[in-house]
Coordinates of C-alpha atoms and ligand atoms in Angstrom, one line a residue:
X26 CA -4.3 -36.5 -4.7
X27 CA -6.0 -35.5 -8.0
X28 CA -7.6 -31.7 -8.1
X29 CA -11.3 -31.1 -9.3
X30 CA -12.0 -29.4 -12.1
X31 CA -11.9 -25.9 -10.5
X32 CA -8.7 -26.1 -8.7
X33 CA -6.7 -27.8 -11.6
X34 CA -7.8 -24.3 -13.6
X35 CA -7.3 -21.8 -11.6
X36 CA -4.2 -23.0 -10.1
X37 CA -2.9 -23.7 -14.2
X38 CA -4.0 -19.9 -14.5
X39 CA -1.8 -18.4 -12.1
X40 CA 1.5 -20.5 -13.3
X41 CA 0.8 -19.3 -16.6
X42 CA 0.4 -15.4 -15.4
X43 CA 3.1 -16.2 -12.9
X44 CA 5.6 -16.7 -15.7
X45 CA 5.2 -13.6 -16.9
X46 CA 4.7 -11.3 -14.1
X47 CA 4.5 -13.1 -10.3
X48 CA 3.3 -10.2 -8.7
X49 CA 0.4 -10.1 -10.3
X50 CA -0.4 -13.5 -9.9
X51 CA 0.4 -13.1 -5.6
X52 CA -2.3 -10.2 -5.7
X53 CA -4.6 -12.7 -7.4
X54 CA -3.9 -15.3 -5.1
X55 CA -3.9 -12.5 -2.0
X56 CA -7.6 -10.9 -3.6
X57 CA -9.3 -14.5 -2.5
X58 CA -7.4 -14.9 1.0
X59 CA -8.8 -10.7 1.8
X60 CA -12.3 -11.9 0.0
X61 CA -12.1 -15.2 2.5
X62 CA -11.1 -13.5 5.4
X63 CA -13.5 -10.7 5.1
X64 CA -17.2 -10.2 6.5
X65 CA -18.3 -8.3 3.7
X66 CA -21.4 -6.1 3.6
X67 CA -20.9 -4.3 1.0
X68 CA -24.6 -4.6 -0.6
X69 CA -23.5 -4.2 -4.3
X70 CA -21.1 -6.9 -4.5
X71 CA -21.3 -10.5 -4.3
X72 CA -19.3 -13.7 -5.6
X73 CA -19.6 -15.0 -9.1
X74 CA -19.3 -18.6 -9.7
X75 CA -16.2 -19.9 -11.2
X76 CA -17.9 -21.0 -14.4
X77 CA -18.5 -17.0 -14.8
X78 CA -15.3 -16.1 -13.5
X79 CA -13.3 -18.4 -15.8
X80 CA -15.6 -17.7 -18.9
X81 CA -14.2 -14.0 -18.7
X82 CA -10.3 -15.5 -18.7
X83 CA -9.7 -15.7 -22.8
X84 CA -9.3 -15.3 -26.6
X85 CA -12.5 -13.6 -26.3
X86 CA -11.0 -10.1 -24.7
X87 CA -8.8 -10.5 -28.4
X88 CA -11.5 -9.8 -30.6
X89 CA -12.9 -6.8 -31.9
X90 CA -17.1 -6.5 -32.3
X91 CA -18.7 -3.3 -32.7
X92 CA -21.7 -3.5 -34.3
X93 CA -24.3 -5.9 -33.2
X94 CA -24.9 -9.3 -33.5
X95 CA -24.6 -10.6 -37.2
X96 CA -24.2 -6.9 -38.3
X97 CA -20.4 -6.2 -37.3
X98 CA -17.8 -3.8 -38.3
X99 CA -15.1 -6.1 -38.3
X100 CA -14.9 -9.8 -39.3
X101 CA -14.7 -13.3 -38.1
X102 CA -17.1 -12.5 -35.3
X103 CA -19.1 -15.6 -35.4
X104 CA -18.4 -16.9 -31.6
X105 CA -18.6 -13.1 -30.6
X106 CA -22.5 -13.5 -32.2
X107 CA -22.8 -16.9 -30.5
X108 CA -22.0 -15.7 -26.7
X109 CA -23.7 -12.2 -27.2
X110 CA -27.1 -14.0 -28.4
X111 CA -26.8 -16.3 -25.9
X112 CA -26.4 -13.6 -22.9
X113 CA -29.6 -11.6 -25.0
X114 CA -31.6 -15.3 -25.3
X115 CA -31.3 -15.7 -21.5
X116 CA -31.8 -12.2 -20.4
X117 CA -35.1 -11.9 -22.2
X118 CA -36.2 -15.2 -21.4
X119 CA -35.7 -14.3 -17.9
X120 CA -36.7 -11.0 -17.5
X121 CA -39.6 -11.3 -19.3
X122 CA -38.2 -8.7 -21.9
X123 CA -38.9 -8.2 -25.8
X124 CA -35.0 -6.8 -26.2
X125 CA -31.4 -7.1 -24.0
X126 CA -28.7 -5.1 -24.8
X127 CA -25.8 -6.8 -23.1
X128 CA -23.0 -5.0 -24.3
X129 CA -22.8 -2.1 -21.9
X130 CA -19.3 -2.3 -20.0
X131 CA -21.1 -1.6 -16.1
X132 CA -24.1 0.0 -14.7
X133 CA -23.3 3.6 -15.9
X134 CA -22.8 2.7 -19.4
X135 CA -26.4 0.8 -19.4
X136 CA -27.4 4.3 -18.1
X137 CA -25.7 6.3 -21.2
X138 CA -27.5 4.1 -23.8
X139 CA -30.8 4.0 -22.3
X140 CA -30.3 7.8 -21.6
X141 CA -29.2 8.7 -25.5
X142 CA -31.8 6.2 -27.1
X143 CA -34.7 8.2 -25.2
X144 CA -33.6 11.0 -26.4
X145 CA -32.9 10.1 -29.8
X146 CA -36.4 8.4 -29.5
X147 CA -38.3 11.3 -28.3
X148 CA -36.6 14.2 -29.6
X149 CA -36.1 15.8 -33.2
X150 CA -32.5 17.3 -33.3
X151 CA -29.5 17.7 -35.7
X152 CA -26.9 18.0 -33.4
X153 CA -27.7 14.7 -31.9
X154 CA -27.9 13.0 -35.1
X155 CA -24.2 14.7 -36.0
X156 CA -23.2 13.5 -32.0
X157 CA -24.5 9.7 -33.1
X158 CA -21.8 8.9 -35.5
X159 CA -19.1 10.7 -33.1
X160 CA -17.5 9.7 -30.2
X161 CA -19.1 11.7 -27.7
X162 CA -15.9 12.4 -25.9
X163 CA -14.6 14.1 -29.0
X164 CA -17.5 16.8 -28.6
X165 CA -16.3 20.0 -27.2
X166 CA -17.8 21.9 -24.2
X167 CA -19.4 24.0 -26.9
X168 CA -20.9 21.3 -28.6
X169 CA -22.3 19.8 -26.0
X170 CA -23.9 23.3 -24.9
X171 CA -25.4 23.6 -28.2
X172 CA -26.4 20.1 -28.2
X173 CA -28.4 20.7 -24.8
X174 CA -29.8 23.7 -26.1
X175 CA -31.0 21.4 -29.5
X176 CA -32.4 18.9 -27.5
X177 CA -34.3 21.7 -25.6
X178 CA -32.7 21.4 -21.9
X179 CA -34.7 18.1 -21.7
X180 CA -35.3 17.3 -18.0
X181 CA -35.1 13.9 -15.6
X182 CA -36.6 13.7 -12.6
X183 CA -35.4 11.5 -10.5
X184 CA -34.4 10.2 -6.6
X185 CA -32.8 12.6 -4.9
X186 CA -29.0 11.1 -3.7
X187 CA -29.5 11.7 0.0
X188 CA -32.7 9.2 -0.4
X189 CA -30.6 6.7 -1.8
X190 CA -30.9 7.8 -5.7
X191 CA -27.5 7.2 -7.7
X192 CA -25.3 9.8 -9.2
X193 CA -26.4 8.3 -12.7
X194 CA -29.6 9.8 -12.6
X195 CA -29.0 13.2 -13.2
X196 CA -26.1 14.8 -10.9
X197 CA -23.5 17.1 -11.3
X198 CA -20.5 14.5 -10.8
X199 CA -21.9 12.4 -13.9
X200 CA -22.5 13.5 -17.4
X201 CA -26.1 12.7 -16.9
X202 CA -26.1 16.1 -14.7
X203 CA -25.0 17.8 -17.6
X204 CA -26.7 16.5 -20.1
X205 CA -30.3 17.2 -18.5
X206 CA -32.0 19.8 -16.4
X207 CA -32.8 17.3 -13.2
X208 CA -34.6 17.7 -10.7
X209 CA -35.5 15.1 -7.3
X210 CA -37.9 13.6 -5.0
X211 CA -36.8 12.3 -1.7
X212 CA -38.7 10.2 0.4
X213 CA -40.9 11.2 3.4
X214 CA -39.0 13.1 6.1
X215 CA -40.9 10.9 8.7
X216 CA -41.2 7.7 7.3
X217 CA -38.7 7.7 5.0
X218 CA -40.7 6.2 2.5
X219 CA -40.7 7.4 -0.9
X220 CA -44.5 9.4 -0.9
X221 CA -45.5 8.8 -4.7
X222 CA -48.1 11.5 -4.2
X223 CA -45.3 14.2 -3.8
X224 CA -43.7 12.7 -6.9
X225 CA -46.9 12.8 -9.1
X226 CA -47.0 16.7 -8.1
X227 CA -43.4 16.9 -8.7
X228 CA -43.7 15.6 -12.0
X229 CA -46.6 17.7 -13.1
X230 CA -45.0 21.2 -12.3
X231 CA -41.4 19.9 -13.5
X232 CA -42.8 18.2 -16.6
X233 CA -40.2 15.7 -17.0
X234 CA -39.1 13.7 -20.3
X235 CA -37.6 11.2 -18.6
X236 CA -39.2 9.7 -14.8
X237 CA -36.3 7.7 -13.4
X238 CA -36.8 5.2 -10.8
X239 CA -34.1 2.5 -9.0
X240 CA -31.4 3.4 -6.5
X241 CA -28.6 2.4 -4.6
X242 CA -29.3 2.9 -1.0
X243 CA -32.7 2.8 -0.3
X244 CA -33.8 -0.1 1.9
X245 CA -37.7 -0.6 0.7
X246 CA -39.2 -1.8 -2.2
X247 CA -40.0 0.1 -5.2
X248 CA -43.9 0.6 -6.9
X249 CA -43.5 0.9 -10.8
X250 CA -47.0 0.2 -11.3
X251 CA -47.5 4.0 -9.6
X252 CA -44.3 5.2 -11.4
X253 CA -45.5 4.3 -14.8
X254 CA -48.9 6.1 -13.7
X255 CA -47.1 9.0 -13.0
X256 CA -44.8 8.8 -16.0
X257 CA -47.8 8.6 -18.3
X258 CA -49.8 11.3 -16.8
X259 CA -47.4 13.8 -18.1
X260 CA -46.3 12.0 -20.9
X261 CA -42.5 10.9 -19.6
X262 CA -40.7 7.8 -21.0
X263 CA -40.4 5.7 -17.3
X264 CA -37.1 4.5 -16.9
X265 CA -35.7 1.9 -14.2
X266 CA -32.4 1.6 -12.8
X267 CA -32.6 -1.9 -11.4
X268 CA -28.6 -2.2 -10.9
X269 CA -28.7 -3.3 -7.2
X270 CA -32.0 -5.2 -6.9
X271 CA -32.0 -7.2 -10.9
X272 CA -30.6 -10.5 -8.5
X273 CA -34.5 -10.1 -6.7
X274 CA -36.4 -9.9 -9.9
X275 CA -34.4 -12.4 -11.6
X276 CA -35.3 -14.8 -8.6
X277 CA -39.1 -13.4 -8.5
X278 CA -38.9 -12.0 -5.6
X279 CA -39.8 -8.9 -7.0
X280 CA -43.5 -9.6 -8.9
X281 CA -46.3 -7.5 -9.9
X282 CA -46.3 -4.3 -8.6
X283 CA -42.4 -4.5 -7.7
X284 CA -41.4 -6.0 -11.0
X285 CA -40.4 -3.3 -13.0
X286 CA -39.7 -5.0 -16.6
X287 CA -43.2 -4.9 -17.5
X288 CA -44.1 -1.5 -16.0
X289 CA -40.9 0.4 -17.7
X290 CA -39.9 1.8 -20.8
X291 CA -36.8 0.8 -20.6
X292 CA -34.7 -0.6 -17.6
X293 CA -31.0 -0.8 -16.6
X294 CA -28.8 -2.8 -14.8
X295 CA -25.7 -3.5 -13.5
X296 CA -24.8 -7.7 -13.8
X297 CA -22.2 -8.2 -10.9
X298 CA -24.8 -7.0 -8.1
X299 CA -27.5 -9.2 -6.4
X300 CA -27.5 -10.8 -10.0
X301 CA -23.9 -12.5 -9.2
X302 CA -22.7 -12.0 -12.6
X303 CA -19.4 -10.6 -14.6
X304 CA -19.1 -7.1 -13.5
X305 CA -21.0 -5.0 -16.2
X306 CA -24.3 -4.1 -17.7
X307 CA -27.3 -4.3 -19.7
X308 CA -30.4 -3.0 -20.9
X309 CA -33.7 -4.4 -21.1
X310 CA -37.1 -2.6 -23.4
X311 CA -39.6 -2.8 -26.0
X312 CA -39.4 -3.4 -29.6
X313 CA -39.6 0.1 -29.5
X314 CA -36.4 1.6 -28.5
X315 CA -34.6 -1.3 -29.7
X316 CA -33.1 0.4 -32.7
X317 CA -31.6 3.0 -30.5
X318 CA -30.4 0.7 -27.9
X319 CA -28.8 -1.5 -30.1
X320 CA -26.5 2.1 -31.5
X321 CA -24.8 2.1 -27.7
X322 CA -21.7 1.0 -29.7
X323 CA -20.1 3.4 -31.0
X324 CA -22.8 5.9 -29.8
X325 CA -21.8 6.2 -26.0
X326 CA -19.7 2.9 -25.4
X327 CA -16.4 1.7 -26.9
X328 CA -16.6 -1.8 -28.5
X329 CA -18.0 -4.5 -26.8
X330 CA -16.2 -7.0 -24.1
X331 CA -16.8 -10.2 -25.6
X332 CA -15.0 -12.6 -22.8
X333 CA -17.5 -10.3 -20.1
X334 CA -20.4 -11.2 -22.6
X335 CA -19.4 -14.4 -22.1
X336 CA -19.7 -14.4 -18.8
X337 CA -22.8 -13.0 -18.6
X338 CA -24.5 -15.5 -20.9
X339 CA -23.2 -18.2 -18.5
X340 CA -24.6 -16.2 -15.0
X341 CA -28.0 -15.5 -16.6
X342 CA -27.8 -18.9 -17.7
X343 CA -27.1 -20.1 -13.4
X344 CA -29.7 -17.0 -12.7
X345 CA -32.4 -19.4 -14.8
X346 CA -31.7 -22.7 -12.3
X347 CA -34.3 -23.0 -9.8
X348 CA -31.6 -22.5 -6.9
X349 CA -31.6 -19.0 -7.6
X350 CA -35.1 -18.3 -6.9
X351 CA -34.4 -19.8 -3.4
X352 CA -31.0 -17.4 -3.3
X353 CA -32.5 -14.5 -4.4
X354 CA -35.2 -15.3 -1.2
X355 CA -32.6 -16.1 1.0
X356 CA -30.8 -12.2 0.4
X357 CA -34.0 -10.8 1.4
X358 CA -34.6 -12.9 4.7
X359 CA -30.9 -12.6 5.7
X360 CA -31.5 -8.4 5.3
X361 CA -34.8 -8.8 7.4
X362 CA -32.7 -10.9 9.8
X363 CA -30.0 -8.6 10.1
X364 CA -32.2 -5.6 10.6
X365 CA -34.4 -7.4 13.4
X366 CA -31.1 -7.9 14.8
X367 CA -30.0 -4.5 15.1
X368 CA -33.2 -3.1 16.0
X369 CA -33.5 -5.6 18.7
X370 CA -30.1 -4.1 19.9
X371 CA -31.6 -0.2 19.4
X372 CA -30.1 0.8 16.5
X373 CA -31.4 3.6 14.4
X374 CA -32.6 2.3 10.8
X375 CA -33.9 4.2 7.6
X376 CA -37.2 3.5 6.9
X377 CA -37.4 1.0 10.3
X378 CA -36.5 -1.9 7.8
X379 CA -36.1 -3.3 5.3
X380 CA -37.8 -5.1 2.0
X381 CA -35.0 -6.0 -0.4
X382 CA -31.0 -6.8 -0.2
X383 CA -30.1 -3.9 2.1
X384 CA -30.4 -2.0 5.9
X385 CA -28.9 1.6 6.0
X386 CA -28.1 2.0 9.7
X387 CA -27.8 5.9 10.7
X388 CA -25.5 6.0 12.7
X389 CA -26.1 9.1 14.7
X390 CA -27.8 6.8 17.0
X391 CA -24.3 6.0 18.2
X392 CA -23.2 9.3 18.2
X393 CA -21.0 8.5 14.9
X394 CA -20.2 10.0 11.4
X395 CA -20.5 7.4 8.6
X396 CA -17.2 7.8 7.9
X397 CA -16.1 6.7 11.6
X398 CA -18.4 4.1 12.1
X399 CA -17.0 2.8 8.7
X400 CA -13.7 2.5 9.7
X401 CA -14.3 1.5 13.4
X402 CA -16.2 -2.3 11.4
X403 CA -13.3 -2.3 9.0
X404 CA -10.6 -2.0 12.0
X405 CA -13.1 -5.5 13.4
X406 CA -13.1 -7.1 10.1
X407 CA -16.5 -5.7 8.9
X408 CA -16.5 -4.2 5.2
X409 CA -19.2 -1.6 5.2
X410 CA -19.4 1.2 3.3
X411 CA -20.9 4.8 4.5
X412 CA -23.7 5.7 2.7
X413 CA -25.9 9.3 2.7
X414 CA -28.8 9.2 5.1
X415 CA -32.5 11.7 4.2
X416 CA -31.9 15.1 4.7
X417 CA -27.9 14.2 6.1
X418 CA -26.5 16.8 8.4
X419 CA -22.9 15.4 7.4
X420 CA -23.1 15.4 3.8
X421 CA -22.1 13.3 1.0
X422 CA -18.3 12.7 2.4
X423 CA -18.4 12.1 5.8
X424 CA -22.4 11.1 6.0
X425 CA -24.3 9.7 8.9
X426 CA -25.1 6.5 7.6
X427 CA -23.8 3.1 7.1
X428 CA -25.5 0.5 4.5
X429 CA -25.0 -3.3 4.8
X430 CA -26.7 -5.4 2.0
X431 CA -26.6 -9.4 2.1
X432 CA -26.2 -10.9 -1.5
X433 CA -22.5 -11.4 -0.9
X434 CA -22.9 -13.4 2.6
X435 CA -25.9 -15.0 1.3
X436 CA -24.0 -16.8 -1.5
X437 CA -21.6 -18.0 1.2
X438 CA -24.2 -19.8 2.8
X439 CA -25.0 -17.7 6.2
X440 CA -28.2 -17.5 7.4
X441 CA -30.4 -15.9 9.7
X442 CA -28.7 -17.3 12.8
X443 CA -25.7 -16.0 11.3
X444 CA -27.1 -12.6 10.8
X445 CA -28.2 -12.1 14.2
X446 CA -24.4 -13.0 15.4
X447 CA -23.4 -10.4 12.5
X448 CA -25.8 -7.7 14.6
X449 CA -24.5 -8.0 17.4
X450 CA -20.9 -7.6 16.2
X451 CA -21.9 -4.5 14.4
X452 CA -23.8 -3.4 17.6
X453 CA -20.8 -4.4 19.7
X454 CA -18.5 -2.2 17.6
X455 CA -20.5 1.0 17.3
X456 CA -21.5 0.8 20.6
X457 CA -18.0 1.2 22.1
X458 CA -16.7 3.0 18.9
X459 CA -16.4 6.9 20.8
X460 CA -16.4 10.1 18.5
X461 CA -12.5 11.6 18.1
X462 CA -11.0 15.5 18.0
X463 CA -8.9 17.5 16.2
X464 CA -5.6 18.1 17.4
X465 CA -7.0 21.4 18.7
X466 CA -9.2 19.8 20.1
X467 CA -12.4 20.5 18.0
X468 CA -14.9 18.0 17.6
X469 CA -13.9 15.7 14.6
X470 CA -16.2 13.9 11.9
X471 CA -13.5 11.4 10.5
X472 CA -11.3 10.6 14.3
X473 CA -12.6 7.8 16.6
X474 CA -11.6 6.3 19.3
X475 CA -12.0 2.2 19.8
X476 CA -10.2 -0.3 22.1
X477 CA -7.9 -2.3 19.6
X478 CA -8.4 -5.0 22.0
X479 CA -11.9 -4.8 21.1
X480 CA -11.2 -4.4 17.8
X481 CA -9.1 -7.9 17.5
X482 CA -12.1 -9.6 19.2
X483 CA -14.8 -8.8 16.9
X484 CA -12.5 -9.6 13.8
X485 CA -11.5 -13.0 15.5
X486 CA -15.1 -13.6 16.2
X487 CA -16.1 -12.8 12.4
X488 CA -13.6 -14.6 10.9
X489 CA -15.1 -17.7 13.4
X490 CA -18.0 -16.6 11.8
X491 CA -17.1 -16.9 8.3
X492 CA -14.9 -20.3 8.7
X493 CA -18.2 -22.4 8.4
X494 CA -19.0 -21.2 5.2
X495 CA -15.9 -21.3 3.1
X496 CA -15.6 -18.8 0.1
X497 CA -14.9 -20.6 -2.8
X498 CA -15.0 -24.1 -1.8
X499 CA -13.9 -26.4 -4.5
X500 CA -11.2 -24.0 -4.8
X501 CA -8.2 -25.2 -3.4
X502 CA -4.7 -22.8 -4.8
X503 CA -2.4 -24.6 -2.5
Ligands
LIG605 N1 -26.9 2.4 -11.1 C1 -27.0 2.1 -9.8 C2 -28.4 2.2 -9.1 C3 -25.9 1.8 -9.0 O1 -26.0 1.5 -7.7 C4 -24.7 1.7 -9.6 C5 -23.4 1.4 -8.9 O2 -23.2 1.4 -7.8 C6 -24.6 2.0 -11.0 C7 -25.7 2.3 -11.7 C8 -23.3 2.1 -11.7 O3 -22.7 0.8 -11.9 P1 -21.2 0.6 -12.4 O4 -20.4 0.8 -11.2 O5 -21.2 -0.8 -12.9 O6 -21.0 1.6 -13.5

């Protein structure tokens, strides 16, 4: 029997890695039997294609590139110049952008640019012109104090985490918290909608350089037309983090209002999302911040991945095919599925809905923690993760929500038929999933209690599920 194309290289990929090291090569091999066997609802993933996938396997991860493209600090980067321009070419063409920046290593580095070239744009200081030509993880704690004080404890306001913001934009766990004074809006304790008249007020008293928009966990879609209204009205560069929805504006599902390329300043984004790319990142802006931009290497990133580049030049070149528009629809009807689904079986969701890639269930509704109702879906064969609801009684660890998201299932084919079989299984499982105690007996945010029995049912009946729509298709590793 001859192989296709896609078989004959993988498979020739693991004999060669397999000579070296087998075990690595068995957790390759094991990764795409879990990813097969798996319902998975985790809504920032997703599968790239194996064009993208083998694109990142070669001499390209070799070569050295700082610099950007035709002005490097190290030579013989021709092909680096070729990929990278490519990966720019597409991503302008389709976003709709005057610059890409597609050397960012993920999401959070795209962040660290577009955060440094703002400020470097908008404010005079010394110590940040010193910082440029350093590594910033060579500055000292003093440094970086004097460096905040230089820039004048420059503020961000941006979503809040418990509405579905991302650590990124300002918190304490990321440097971004301690970089700028920060300060949030939530969303509407009642409709859970984000009320753009409280962020206008917000922004006038907090006087913000930077208004950041985008999230991770926030089920509805976004207005930048406001946002840029309110970011002009006090004079703040408007930033977007479009990490988790750039696969719904590449397809045009996002337009207008809801597009946020031509509203921004500058916008961010992760590539392995709802995009279905390499995992990493990029930035998107105006001829104005381009300069800046462009200095993300060395300013804030170490030197460019030019096998990932790759990659991305060849899944923003699939993002461009017709198809996607129709995927990047499909993710969005799949969510609306799966959330008539669960509402139909009287779960609780945030914000009653849902307008993009995602549905965050709270899970009190079932009398659960997040972190229980997580591990009661994984027991049935449902990857989830637990996710911060509004206003959370339960915090960040243990939280009392759950978020689902669709790009990765919709790339395998499923449906809406399929999503209203996936509701019910969820339903089933945190239905009969029972809160758990301490061993004194105390009431217990992480212990549950489910019928393994039940357990085995649900994960037989998702892996019935999944066997229609095979993961990987043309891929056959014997
Ligand atoms: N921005 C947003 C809105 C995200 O949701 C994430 C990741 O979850 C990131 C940035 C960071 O992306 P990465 O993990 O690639 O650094």
């Amino acid at each position: 029997m001859s192989l296709n194309a896609e078989s004959t290289a993988f498979r020739s990929a693991l004999e060669v890695i397999r000579a070296v090291e087998p075990r690595v090569a068995d957790a390759i091999g094991a990764e795409l039997a879990d990813q097969r066997e798996s319902l998975k609802l985790i809504a920032s993933e997703n599968y790239a294609s194996p064009a993208t996938l083998l694109a990142m396997g070669n001499w390209f991860s070799d070569k050295y590139a700082e610099g950007t493209i035709g002005r490097r600090f190290y030579a013989g980067c021709q092909n680096v110049d070729t990929v990278e321009a490519l990966a720019a070419e597409h991503a302008k063409e389709l976003f709709g952008a005057a610059h890409a920046y597609v050397q960012p290593h993920s999401g959070i580095d795209a962040n660290l640019v577009a955060f440094w070239a703002i400020l470097a744009d908008r404010v005079e200081s010394p110590a940040l012109k010193k910082a440029q030509v350093r590594q910033v993880n060579d500055l000292t704690e003093a440094d970086w104090f004097a460096l905040r004080r230089e820039l004048g404890n420059q503020r961000m306001l941006g979503m809040s985490l418990d509405a579905g913001g991302h650590l990124t934009h300002g918190f304490r766990p990321n440097i971004s918290g301690k970089m700028f004074d920060q300060r949030s809006y939530g969303t509407d304790p009642v409709t859970g909608l984000i009320d753009y008249d409280k962020v206008a007020e917000a922004a006038r008293e907090f006087k913000p350089l930077i208004l950041v928009a985008g999230y991770s966990a926030y089920p509805r879609k976004v207005n930048f037309r406001i946002m840029r209204e309110i970011a002009d009205s006090v004079g703040a560069t408007f930033m977007v983090d479009m990490a988790h929805f750039a696969g719904l504006v590449a397809g045009k599902v996002f337009t207008g209002d809801f597009d946020p390329v031509p509203h921004a300043h500058i916008v961010t984004t992760t590539t392995h999302k709802s995009l279905r790319g390499p995992r990493g990142g990029m930035v998107l802006c105006g001829p104005e911040l381009a300069d800046q931009v462009d200095r993300g290497c060395p300013m804030v990133l170490g030197g460019p991945l030019p096998h990932v580049m790759a990659a991305k030049a060849v899944a923003l070149a699939e993002a461009r095919w017709p198809d996607f528009a129709d995927y990047a629809q499909r993710i969005v009807d799949n969510a609306q599925a799966l959330a008539e689904g669960l509402l139909r079986r009287g779960a609780k969701l945030v914000t009653g809905g849902t307008d993009n890639h995602l549905v965050l269930i709270d899970v009190s509704g079932y009398g659960l923690t997040g972190r229980q109702a997580e591990q009661a879906l994984l027991d049935s064969g449902i990857v989830t993760n637990r996710n911060a609801v509004p206003q959370d009684p339960n915090g960040a660890w243990y939280t009392s929500g759950i978020r689902i998201g669709t790009p990765a299932l919709t790339t395998r084919g499923l449906g809406g038929t399929e999503m209203d079989t996936t509701a019910e299984l969820i339903h089933t499982v945190l239905s009969q999933t029972k809160p758990g105690s301490n061993a004194d007996g105390t009431p217990s945010k992480a212990k549950y209690v489910l019928d393994p029995a039940l357990a085995e049912t649900v994960s037989k009946q998702a892996s019935d599920l999944l066997s229609g729509f095979p993961l990987y298709p043309a891929v056959d590793l014997g």
